[in-house]
Amino acid sequence: MLIDGFGRRINYIRVSVTERCNFRCQYCMPEKPFSWVPKENLLSFEELFLFLKVAIDEGVDKIRITGGEPLLRADLDKFIKMINDYKSGLDIAITTNGYLLKGTAKRLKDAGLKRLNISLDSLDAKTAKLIAQKDVLANVLEGIEEALSVGLKIKINMVPLKGINDKDIISLLEYSKKRGMQIRFIEYMENIHANKKIKGMYGKEIIDEIRKKYIVKKIGREGSSPAFMYELEDGYKFGIIDPHKHDFCESCNRIRLTAEGHLIPCLYFDEALSIAEAVKKGDIEAASEVLREVLKNKPEKNRWDENPPEQELSSRAFYQTGG
Ligand code: SAM
Ligand code: SF4
């Protein structure tokens, strides 16, 4: 069993399979063009899988594949099948922008995928384009319909931004509810890569917006989920992911692995250790050693809850860590 220095049980790993992305979301990507890590630095699926086996053997039972945009990486279904075949009952999910889902959803389902989180920031094509800096809405909506039709369970992720898509909070809530999908509103996490002009919304502001139309009941945190849950009068549940709240990190159960093999104890901080050398050599003992060292160094909490000044903001890039 994996326990960190603060007694938290770690059973969840988020694996970013690429930092590349077909969107340029203003809250995630740098404004200026930049060069990607060379493809030869990426770990192969076999190398990532070698590390995952170490983690699974130690009790990890929840694996989320993310990116960048994970569906850009060829043969992702084969990677899912590898993991799925290793141990039954693992909770394997993907977080995607949904743009490439159409035509791939069934393959992913057949490989053993059960759940998807899809990022959707607006149902208005112009607003979606403003945020992703590309005309994306139609493809994403078609991808969602296809994924639902093959039986994949979907959660929607929205990052509300003041003056940009705050007007879309209710329509996205209603869109998700109608299709039986849970929506989670994510507080914008300030970082040095994002567009400096954007301003996020705190959970309380998001709930105030929803209360303009609905009666909302507080439920609370469920297990180690990062979402604080709420309920509408008809029983529909939705969540707020609120890293600015002081108790957000108390039940943190996760670590992150990047496509280059950096094992990251906390989304906020720069600290990471590499498993690349170990998995390239096939050295399970060394990979396991790095895993234990990372757990020992996992910080107690992020610094978003302190609202640090701009010059001390997180320099972690979401497109590299996978969010
Ligand atoms: N490309 C995929 C996607 O967009 O779903 C997966 C990677 S993305 C980095 C994972 C999640 O992080 C998305 O739901 C995205 O909205 C969220 N995200 C990215 N930057 C963020 C930020 N600065 N604050 C809050 N959430 C962010
Ligand atoms: Fe790409 Fe996802 Fe980042 Fe948007 S949030 S730029 S879709 S990695």
Tab-separated table of C-alpha atoms and ligand atoms in Angstrom, residues 21 27-28 66-70 95-97 119 157 159 186-189 191 318-319 322-323, ligand 1:
chain	number	residue	atom	x	y	z
A	21	CYS	CA	-2.590	19.431	-28.000
A	27	TYR	CA	-6.159	28.980	-19.211
A	28	CYS	CA	-3.745	26.179	-20.062
A	66	THR	CA	-4.666	12.621	-19.859
A	67	GLY	CA	-2.393	15.062	-21.679
A	68	GLY	CA	-2.055	17.490	-23.617
A	69	GLU	CA	-4.690	15.826	-25.698
A	70	PRO	CA	-4.432	12.059	-25.103
A	95	THR	CA	-9.728	13.164	-19.738
A	96	THR	CA	-10.067	14.619	-23.234
A	97	ASN	CA	-11.137	17.755	-25.046
A	119	SER	CA	-13.787	19.393	-21.184
A	157	ASN	CA	-15.455	19.561	-16.980
A	159	VAL	CA	-13.574	26.075	-16.266
A	186	ILE	CA	-13.286	23.688	-12.035
A	187	GLU	CA	-11.911	26.818	-10.401
A	188	TYR	CA	-9.325	28.339	-12.703
A	189	MET	CA	-5.902	27.530	-11.251
A	191	ASN	CA	-0.303	29.557	-13.442
A	318	PHE	CA	-1.289	21.953	-17.140
A	319	TYR	CA	-0.704	20.662	-20.678
A	322	GLY	CA	-2.414	16.615	-17.470
A	323	GLY	CA	-4.334	18.714	-14.973
B	1	SAM	N1	-6.753	18.005	-23.151
B	1	SAM	C1	-7.564	17.322	-22.220
B	1	SAM	C2	-8.717	18.178	-21.754
B	1	SAM	O1	-8.683	19.386	-21.991
B	1	SAM	O2	-9.621	17.629	-21.153
B	1	SAM	C3	-6.791	16.779	-21.041
B	1	SAM	C4	-5.744	17.651	-20.440
B	1	SAM	S1	-6.338	19.098	-19.608
B	1	SAM	C5	-4.835	19.789	-19.024
B	1	SAM	C6	-7.118	18.412	-18.174
B	1	SAM	C7	-8.096	19.314	-17.472
B	1	SAM	O3	-7.381	20.406	-16.933
B	1	SAM	C8	-9.174	19.906	-18.370
B	1	SAM	O4	-10.439	19.620	-17.830
B	1	SAM	C9	-8.906	21.388	-18.348
B	1	SAM	O5	-10.083	22.132	-18.422
B	1	SAM	C10	-8.207	21.551	-17.015
B	1	SAM	N2	-7.345	22.728	-16.930
B	1	SAM	C11	-6.339	23.090	-17.746
B	1	SAM	N3	-5.765	24.244	-17.315
B	1	SAM	C12	-6.429	24.601	-16.196
B	1	SAM	C13	-6.314	25.688	-15.277
B	1	SAM	N4	-5.400	26.622	-15.411
B	1	SAM	N5	-7.178	25.749	-14.244
B	1	SAM	C14	-8.124	24.789	-14.066
B	1	SAM	N6	-8.274	23.739	-14.886
B	1	SAM	C15	-7.445	23.642	-15.945
